[in-house]
PDB file of C-alpha atoms and ligand atoms in Angstrom:
ATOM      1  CA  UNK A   1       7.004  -9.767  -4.522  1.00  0.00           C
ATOM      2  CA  UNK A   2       5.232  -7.943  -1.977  1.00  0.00           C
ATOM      3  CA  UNK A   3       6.875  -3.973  -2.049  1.00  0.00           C
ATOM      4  CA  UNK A   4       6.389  -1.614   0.913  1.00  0.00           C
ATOM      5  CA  UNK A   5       3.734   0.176  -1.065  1.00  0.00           C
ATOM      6  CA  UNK A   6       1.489  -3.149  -1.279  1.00  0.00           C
ATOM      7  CA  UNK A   7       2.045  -3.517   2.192  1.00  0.00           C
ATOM      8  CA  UNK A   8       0.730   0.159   3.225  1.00  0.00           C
ATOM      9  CA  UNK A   9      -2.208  -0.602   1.199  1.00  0.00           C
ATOM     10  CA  UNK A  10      -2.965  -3.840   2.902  1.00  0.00           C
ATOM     11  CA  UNK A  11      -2.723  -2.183   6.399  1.00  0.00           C
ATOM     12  CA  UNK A  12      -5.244   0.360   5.053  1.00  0.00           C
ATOM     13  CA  UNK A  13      -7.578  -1.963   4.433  1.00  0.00           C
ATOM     14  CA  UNK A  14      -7.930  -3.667   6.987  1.00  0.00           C
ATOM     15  CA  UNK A  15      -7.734  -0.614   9.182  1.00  0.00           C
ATOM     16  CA  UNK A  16     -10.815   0.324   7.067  1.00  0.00           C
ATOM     17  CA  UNK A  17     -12.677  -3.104   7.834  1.00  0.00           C
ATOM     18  CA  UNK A  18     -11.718  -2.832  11.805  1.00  0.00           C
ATOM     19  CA  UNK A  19     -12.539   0.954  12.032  1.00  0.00           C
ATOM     20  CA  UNK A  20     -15.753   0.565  10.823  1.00  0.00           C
ATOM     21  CA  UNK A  21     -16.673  -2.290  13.529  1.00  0.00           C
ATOM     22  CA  UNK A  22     -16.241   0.597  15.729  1.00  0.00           C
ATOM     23  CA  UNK A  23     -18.878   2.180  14.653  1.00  0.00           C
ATOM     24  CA  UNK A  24     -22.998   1.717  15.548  1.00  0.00           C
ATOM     25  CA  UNK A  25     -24.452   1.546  12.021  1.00  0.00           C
ATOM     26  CA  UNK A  26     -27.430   0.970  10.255  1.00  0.00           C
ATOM     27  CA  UNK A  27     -28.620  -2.367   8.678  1.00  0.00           C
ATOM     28  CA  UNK A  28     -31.670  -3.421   6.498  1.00  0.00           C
ATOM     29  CA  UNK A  29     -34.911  -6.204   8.051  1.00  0.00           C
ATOM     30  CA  UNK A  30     -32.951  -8.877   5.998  1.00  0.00           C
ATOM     31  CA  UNK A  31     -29.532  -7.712   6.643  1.00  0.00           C
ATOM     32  CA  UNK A  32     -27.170  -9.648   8.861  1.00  0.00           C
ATOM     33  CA  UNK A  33     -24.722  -6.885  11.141  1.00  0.00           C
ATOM     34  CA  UNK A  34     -23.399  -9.589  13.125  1.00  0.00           C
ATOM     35  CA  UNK A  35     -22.169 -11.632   9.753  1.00  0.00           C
ATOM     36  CA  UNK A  36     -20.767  -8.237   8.530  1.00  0.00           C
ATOM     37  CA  UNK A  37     -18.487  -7.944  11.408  1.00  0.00           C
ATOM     38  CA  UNK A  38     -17.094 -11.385  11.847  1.00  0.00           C
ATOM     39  CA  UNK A  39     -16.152 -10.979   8.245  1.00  0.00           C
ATOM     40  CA  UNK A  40     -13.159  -9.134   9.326  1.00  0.00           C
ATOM     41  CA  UNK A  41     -12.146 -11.501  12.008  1.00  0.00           C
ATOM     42  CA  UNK A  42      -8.511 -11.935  12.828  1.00  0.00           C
ATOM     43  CA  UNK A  43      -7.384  -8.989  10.742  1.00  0.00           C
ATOM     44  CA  UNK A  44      -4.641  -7.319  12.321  1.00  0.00           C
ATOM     45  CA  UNK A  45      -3.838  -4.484  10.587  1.00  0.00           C
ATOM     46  CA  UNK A  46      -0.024  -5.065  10.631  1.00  0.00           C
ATOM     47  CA  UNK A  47       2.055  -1.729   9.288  1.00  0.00           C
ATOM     48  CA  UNK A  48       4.861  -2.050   7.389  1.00  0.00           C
ATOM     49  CA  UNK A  49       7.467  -2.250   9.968  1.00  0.00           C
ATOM     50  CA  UNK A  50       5.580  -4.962  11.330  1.00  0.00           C
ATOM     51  CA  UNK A  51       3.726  -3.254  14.223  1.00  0.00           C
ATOM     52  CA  UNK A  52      -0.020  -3.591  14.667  1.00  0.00           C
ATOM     53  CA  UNK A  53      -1.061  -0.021  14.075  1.00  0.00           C
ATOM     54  CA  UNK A  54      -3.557   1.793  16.446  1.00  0.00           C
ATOM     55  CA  UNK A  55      -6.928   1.892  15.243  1.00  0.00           C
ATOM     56  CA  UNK A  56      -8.126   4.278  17.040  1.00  0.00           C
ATOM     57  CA  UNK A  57      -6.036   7.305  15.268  1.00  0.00           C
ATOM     58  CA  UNK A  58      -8.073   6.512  12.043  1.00  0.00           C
ATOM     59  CA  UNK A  59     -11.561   6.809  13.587  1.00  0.00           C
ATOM     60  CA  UNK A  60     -12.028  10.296  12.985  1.00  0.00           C
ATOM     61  CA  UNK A  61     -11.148   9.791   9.417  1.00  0.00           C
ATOM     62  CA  UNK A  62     -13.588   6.806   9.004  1.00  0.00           C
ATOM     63  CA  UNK A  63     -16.163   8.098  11.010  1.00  0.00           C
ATOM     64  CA  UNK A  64     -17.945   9.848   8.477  1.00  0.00           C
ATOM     65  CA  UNK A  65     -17.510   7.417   5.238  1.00  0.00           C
ATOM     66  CA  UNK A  66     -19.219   4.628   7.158  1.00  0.00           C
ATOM     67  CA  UNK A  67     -22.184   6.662   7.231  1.00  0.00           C
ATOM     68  CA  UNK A  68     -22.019   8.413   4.155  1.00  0.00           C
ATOM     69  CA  UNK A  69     -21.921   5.212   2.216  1.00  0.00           C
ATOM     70  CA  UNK A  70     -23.768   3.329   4.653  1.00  0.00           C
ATOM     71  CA  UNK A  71     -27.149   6.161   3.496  1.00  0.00           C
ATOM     72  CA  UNK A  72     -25.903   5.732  -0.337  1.00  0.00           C
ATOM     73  CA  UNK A  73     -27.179   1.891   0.155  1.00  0.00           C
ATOM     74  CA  UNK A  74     -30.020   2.174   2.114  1.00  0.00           C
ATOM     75  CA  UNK A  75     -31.368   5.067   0.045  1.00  0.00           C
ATOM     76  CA  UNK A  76     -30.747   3.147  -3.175  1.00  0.00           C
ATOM     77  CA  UNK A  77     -32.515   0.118  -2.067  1.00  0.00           C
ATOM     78  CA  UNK A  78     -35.498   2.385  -1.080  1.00  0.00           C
ATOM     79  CA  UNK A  79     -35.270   4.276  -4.767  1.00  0.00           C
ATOM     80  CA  UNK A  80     -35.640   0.462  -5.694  1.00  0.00           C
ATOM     81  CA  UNK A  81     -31.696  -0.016  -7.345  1.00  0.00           C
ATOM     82  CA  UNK A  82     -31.140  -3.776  -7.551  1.00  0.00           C
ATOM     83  CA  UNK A  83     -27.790  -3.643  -8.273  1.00  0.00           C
ATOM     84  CA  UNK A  84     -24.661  -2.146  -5.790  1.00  0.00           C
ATOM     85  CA  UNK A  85     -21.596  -2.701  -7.044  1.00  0.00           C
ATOM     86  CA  UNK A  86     -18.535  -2.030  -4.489  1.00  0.00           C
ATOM     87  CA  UNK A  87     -15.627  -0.911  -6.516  1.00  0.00           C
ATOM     88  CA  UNK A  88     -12.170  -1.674  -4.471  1.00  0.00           C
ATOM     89  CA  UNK A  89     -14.362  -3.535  -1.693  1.00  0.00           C
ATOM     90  CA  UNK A  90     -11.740  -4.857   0.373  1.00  0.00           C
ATOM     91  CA  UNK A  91     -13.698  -6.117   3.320  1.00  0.00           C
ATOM     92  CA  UNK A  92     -16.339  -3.669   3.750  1.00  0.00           C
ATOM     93  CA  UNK A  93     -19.645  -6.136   4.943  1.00  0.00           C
ATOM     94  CA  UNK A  94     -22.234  -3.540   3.037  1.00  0.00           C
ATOM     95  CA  UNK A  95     -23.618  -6.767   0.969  1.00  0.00           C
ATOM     96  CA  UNK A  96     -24.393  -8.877   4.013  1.00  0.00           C
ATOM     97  CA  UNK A  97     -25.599  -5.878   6.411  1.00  0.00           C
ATOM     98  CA  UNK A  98     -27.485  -4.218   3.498  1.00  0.00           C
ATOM     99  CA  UNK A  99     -28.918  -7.449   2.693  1.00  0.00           C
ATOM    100  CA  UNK A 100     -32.278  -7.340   1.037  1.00  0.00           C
ATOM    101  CA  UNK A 101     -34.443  -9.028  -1.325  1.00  0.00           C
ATOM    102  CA  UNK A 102     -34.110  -8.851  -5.093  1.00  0.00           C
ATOM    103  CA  UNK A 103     -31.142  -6.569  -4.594  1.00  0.00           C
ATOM    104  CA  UNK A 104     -27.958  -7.669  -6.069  1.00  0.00           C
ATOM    105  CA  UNK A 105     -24.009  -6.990  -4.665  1.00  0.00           C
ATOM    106  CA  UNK A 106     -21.075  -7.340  -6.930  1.00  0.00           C
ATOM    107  CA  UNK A 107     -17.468  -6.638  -4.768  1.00  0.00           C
ATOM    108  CA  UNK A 108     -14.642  -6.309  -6.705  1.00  0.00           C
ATOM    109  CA  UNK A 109     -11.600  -6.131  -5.531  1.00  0.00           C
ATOM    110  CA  UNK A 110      -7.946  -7.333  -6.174  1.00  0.00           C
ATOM    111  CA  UNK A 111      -7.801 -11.668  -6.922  1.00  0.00           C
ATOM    112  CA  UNK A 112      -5.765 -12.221  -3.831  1.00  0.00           C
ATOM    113  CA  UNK A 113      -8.391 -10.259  -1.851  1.00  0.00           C
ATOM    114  CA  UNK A 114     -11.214 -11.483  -3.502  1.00  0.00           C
ATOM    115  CA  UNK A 115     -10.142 -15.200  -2.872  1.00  0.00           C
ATOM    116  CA  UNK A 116      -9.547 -14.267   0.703  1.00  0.00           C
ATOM    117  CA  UNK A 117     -13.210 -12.725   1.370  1.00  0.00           C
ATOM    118  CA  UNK A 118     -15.040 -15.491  -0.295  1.00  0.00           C
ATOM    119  CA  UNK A 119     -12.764 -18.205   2.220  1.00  0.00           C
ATOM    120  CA  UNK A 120     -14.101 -16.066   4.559  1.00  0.00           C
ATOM    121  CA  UNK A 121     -17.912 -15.594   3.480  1.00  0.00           C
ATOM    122  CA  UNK A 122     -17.445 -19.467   3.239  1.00  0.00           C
ATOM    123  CA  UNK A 123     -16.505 -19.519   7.000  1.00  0.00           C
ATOM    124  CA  UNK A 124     -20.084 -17.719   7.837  1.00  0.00           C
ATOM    125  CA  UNK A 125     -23.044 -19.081   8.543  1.00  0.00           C
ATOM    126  CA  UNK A 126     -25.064 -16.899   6.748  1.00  0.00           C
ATOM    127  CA  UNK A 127     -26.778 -16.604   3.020  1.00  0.00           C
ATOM    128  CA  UNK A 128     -24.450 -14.599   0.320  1.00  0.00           C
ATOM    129  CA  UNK A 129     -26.495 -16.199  -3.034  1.00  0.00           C
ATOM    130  CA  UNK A 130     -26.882 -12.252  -3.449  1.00  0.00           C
ATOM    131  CA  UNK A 131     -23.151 -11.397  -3.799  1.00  0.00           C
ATOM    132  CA  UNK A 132     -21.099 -11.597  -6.407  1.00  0.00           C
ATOM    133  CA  UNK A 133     -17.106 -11.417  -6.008  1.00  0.00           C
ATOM    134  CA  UNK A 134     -15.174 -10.382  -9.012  1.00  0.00           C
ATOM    135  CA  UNK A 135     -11.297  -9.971  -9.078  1.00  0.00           C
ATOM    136  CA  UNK A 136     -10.323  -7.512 -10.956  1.00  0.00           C
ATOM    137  CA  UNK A 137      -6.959  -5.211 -11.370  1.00  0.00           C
ATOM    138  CA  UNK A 138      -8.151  -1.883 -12.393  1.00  0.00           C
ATOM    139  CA  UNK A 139      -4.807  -0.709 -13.409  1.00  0.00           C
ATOM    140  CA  UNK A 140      -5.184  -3.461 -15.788  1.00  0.00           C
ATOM    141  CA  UNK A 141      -8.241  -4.818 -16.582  1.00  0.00           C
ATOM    142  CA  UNK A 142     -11.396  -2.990 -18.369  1.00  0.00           C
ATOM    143  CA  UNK A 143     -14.333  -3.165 -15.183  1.00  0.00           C
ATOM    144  CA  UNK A 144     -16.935  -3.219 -18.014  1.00  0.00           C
ATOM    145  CA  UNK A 145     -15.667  -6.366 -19.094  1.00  0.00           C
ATOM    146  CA  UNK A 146     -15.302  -7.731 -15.634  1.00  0.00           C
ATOM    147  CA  UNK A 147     -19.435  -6.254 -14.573  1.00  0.00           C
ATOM    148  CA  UNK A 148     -20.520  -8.055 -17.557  1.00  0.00           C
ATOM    149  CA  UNK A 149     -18.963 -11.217 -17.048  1.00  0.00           C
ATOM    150  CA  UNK A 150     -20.118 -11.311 -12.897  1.00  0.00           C
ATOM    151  CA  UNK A 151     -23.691 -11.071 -14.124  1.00  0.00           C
ATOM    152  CA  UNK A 152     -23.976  -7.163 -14.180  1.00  0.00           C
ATOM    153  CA  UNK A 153     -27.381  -6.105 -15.908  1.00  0.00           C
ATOM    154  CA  UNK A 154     -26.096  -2.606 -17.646  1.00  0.00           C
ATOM    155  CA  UNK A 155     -30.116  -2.028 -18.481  1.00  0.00           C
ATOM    156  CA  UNK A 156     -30.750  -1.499 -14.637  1.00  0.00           C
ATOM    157  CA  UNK A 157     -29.837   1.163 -12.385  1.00  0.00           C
ATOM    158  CA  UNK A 158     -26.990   0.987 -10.174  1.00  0.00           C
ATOM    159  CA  UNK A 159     -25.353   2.214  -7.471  1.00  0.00           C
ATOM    160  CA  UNK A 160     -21.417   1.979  -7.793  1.00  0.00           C
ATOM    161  CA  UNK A 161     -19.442   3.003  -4.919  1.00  0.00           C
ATOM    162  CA  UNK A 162     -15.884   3.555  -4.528  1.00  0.00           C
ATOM    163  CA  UNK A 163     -14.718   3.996  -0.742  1.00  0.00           C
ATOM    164  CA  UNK A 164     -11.711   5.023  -0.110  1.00  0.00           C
ATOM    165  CA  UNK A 165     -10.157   3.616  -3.274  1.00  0.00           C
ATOM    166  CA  UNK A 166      -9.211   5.820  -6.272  1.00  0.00           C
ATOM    167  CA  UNK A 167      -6.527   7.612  -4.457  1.00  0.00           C
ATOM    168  CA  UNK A 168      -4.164   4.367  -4.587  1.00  0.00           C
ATOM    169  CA  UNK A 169      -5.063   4.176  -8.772  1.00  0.00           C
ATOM    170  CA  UNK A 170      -3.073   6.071 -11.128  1.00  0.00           C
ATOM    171  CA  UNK A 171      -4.700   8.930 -12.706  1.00  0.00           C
ATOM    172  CA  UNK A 172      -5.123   7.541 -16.058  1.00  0.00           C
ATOM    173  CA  UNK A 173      -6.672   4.200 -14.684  1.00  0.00           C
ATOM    174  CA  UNK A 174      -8.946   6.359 -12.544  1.00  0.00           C
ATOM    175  CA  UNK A 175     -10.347   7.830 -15.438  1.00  0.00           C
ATOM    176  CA  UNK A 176     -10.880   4.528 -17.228  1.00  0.00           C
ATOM    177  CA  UNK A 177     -12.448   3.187 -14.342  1.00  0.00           C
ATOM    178  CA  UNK A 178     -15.394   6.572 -14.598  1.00  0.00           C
ATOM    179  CA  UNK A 179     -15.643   5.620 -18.165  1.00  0.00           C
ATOM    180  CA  UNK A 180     -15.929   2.036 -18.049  1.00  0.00           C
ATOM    181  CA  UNK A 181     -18.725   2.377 -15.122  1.00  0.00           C
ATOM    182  CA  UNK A 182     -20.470   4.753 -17.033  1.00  0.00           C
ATOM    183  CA  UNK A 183     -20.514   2.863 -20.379  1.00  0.00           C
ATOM    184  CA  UNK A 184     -22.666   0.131 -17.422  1.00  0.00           C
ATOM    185  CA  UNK A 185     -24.644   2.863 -16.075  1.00  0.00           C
ATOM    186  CA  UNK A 186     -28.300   3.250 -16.895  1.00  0.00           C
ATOM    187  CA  UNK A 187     -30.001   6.368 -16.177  1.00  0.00           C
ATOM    188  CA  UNK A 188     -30.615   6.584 -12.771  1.00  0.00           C
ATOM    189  CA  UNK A 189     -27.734   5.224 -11.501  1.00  0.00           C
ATOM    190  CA  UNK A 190     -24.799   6.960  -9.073  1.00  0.00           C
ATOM    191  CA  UNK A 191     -21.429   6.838  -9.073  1.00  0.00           C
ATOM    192  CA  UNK A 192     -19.947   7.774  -5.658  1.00  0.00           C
ATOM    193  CA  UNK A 193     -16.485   7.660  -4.505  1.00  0.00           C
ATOM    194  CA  UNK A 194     -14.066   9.313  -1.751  1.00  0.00           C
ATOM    195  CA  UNK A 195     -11.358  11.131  -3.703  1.00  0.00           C
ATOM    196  CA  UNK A 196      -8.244  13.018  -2.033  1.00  0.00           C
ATOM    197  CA  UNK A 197      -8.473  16.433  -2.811  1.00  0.00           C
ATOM    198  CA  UNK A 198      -5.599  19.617  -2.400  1.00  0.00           C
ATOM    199  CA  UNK A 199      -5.810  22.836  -2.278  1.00  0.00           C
ATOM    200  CA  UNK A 200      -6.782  25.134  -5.539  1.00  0.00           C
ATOM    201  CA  UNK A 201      -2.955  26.587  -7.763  1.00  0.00           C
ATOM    202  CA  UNK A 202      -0.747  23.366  -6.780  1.00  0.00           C
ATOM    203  CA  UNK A 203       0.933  20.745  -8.715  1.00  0.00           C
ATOM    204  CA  UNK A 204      -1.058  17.595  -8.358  1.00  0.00           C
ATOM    205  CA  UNK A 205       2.521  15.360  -9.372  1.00  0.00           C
ATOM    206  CA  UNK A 206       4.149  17.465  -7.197  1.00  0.00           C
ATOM    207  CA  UNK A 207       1.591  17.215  -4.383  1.00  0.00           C
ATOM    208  CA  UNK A 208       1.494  13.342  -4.946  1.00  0.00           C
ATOM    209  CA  UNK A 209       5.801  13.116  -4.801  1.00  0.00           C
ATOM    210  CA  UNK A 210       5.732  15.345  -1.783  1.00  0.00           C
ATOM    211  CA  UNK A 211       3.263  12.185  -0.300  1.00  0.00           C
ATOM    212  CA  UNK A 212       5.441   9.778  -1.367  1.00  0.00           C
ATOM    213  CA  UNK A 213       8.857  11.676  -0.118  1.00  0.00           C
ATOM    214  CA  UNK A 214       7.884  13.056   2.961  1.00  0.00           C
ATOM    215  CA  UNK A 215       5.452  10.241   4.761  1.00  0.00           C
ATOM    216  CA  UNK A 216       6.246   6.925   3.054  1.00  0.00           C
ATOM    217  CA  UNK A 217      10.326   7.645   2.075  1.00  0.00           C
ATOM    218  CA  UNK A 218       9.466   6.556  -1.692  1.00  0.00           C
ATOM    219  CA  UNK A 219       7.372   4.105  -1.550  1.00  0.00           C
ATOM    220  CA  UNK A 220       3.288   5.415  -1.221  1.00  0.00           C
ATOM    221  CA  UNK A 221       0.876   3.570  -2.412  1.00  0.00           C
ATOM    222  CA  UNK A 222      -1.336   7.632  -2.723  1.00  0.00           C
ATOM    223  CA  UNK A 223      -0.713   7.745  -6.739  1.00  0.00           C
ATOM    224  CA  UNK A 224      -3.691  10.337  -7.266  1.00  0.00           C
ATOM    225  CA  UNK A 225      -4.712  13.570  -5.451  1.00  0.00           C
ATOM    226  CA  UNK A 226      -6.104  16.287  -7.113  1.00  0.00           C
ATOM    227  CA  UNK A 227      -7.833  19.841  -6.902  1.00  0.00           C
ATOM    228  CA  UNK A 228     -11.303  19.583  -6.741  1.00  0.00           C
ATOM    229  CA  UNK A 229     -12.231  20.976  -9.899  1.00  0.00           C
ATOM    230  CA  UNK A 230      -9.902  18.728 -11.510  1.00  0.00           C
ATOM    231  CA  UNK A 231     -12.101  15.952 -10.267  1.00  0.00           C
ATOM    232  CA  UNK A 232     -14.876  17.600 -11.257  1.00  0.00           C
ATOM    233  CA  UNK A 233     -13.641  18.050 -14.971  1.00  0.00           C
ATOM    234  CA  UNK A 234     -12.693  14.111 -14.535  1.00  0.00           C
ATOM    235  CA  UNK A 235     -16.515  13.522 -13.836  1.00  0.00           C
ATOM    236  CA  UNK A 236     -17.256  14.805 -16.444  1.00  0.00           C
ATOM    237  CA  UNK A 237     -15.000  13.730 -19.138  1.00  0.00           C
ATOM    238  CA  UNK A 238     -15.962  10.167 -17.952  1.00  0.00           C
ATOM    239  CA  UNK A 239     -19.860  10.647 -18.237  1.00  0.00           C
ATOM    240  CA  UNK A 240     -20.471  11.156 -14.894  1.00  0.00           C
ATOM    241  CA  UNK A 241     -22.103  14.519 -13.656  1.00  0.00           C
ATOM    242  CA  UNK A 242     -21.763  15.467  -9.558  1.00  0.00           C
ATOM    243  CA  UNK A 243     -24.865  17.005  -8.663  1.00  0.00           C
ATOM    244  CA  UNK A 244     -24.613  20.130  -5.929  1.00  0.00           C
ATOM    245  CA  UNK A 245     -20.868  20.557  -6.845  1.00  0.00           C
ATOM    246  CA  UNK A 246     -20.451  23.819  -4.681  1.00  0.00           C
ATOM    247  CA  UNK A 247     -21.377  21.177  -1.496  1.00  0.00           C
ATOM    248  CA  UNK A 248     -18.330  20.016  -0.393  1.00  0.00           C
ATOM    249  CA  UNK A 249     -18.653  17.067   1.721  1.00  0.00           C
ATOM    250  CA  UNK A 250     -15.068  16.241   3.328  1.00  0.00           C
ATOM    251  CA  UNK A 251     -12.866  15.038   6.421  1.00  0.00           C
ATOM    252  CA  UNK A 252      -9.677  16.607   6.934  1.00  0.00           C
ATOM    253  CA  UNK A 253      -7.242  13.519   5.670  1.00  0.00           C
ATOM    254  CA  UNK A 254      -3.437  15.570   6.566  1.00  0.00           C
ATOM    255  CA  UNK A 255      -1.144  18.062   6.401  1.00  0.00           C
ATOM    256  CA  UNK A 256       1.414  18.309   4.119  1.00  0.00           C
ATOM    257  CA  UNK A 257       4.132  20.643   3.941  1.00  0.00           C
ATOM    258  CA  UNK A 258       5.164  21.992   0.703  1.00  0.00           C
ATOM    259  CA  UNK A 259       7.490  24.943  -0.462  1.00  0.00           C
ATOM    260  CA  UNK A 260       5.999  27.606   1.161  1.00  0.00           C
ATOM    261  CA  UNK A 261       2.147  26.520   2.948  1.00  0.00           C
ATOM    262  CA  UNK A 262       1.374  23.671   4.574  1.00  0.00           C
ATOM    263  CA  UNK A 263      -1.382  21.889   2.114  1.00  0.00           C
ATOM    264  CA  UNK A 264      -4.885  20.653   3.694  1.00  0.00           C
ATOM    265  CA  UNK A 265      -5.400  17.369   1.592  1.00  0.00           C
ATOM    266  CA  UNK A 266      -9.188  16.057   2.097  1.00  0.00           C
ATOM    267  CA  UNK A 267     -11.022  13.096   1.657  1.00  0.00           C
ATOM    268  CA  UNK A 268     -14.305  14.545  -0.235  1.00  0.00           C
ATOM    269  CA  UNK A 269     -17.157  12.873  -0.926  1.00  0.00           C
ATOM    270  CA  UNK A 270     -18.136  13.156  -4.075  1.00  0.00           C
ATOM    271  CA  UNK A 271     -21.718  11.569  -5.604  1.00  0.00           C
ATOM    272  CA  UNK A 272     -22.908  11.921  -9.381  1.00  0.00           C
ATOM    273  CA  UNK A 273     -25.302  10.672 -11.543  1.00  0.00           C
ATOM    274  CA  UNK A 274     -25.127   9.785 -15.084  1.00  0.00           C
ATOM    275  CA  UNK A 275     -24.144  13.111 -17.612  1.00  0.00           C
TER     276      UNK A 275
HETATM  277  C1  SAM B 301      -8.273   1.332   1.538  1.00  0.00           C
HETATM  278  S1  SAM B 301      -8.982  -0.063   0.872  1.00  0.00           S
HETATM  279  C2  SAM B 301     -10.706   0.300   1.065  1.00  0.00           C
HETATM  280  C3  SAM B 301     -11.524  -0.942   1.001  1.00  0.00           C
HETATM  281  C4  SAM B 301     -13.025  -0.717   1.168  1.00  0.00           C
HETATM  282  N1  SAM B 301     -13.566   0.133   0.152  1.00  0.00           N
HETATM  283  C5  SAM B 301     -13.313  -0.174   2.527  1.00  0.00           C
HETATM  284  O1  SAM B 301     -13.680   0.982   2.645  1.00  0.00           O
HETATM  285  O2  SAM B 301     -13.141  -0.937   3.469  1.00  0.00           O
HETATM  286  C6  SAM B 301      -8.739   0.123  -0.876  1.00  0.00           C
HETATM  287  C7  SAM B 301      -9.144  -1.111  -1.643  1.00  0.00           C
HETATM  288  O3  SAM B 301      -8.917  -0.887  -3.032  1.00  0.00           O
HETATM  289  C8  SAM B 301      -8.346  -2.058  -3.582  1.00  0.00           C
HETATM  290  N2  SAM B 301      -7.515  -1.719  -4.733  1.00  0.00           N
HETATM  291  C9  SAM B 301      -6.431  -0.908  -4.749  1.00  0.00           C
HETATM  292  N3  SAM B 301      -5.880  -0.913  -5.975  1.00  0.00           N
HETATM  293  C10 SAM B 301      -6.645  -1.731  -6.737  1.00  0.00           C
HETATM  294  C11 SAM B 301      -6.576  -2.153  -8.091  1.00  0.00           C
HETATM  295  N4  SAM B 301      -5.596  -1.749  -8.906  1.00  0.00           N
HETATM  296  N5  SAM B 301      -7.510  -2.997  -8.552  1.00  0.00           N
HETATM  297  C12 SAM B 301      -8.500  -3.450  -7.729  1.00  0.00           C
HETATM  298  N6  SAM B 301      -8.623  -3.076  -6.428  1.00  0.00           N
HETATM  299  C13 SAM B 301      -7.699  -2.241  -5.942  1.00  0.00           C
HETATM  300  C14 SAM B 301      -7.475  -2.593  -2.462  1.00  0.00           C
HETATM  301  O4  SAM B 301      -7.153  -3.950  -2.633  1.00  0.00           O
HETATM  302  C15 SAM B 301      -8.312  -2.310  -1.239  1.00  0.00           C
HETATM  303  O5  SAM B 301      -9.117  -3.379  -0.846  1.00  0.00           O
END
């Protein structure tokens, strides 16, 4: 059955995939741009009471991920990672705009989304040997199980990104989900994700209800939000260390309106290396 939440989340993706065609972005010698946007073709971007929703009110949100994670890739191919692996990929194009030889792309996402990208890769005319999907349920399933069985090598250096995806896992399966790419992380590799982050001295389960209360009427798929040393501490717990962690790279997500402030969450950007 296909709840409300599941339906948010699917609008959010695809507003993801269509924001970021906005956008004039980078792309290796080998990599194919024009492939990367008709990837997202016919996506509509339907919200849950079955409107298509205006792209353009996300754009300032996206506006810096795109190139955030766009620099991640291209920096890591230049460092001379083979391996990116796209954690909650959705259908962000990075494998067939970042394109490049000897470097491998593993995108995992959920099955039905996986099944749907690789009908769509099929659709392209353009080489995707390099890629790797892998369907995974992270709430569920343990992601060094699932790197290892797409052809993962956990002896070289990676680059694991995680855009705009942790923040609709719940806590506990976030934390598995540092682990388990850690226990495939070489030294050398990075870990870096987008994470929702409030304000220092509140509740995070009471931040995360007031989400789900006040701007989806019970039924958000936002299950994790935190202070920012809280993700820090989650880091490292899960063998992951953020380097420069008094640089706080961040977009203004929203405003939410608790007891007595109105609470700034953030999307930060946080990057880390292996502890
Ligand atoms: C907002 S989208 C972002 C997609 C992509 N990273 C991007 O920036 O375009 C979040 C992605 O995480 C995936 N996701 C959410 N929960 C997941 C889970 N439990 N297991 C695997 N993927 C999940 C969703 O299917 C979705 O594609």
């Amino acid at each position: 059955m296909t709840t409300q939440a599941d339906k948010t989340l699917t609008m959010i993706r695809e507003v993801c995939a269509l924001g970021r065609v906005e956008f004039d972005r980078p792309h290796t010698a080998e990599g194919d741009p024009a492939a990367g946007r008709a990837l997202g073709q016919g996506l509509q971007a339907i919200d849950p009471g079955g409107e298509l929703s205006d792209i353009s009110l996300s754009l300032d949100l996206l506006a810096p991920r795109a190139p955030y994670f766009d620099q991640l890739v291209l920096n890591a191919i230049a460092a001379g990672t083979r391996q990116v692996v796209n954690l909650g990929a959705g259908y962000d194009d990075r494998a067939l705009r970042f394109r490049h030889s000897g470097v491998l792309f593993f995108d995992l996402d959920l099955p039905d989304i996986t099944a749907d990208k690789a009908r769509r890769l099929e659709a392209l005319d353009t080489d995707t040997t390099h890629l790797t999907l892998a369907a995974v349920d992270f709430a569920t399933a343990d992601v060094a199980d699932v790197l290892a069985r797409a052809g993962h090598d956990a002896q070289q250096s990676t680059l694991f990104i995680g855009e705009h995806l942790v923040l609709f896992l719940e806590p506990l399966d976030v934390a598995r989900l540092l682990a388990g790419v850690s226990g495939r992380a070489v030294t050398g590799s990075i870990l870096a994700i987008t994470a929702e982050v409030h304000p220092a001295g509140l509740d995070s389960a009471l931040v995360v209800s007031t989400v789900d209360e006040m701007m989806f009427a019970g039924a958000s798929p936002l299950h994790t939000i935190q202070s920012r040393d809280a993700w820090l501490t989650l880091f490292k717990e899960n063998g992951w260390h953020v380097d420069n962690a008094d640089d706080v790279t961040a977009v203004n997500h929203f405003e939410l309106p608790m007891a007595d402030q109105i609470a700034q969450i953030q999307t930060q950007f946080l990057t880390a290396t292996t502890a």
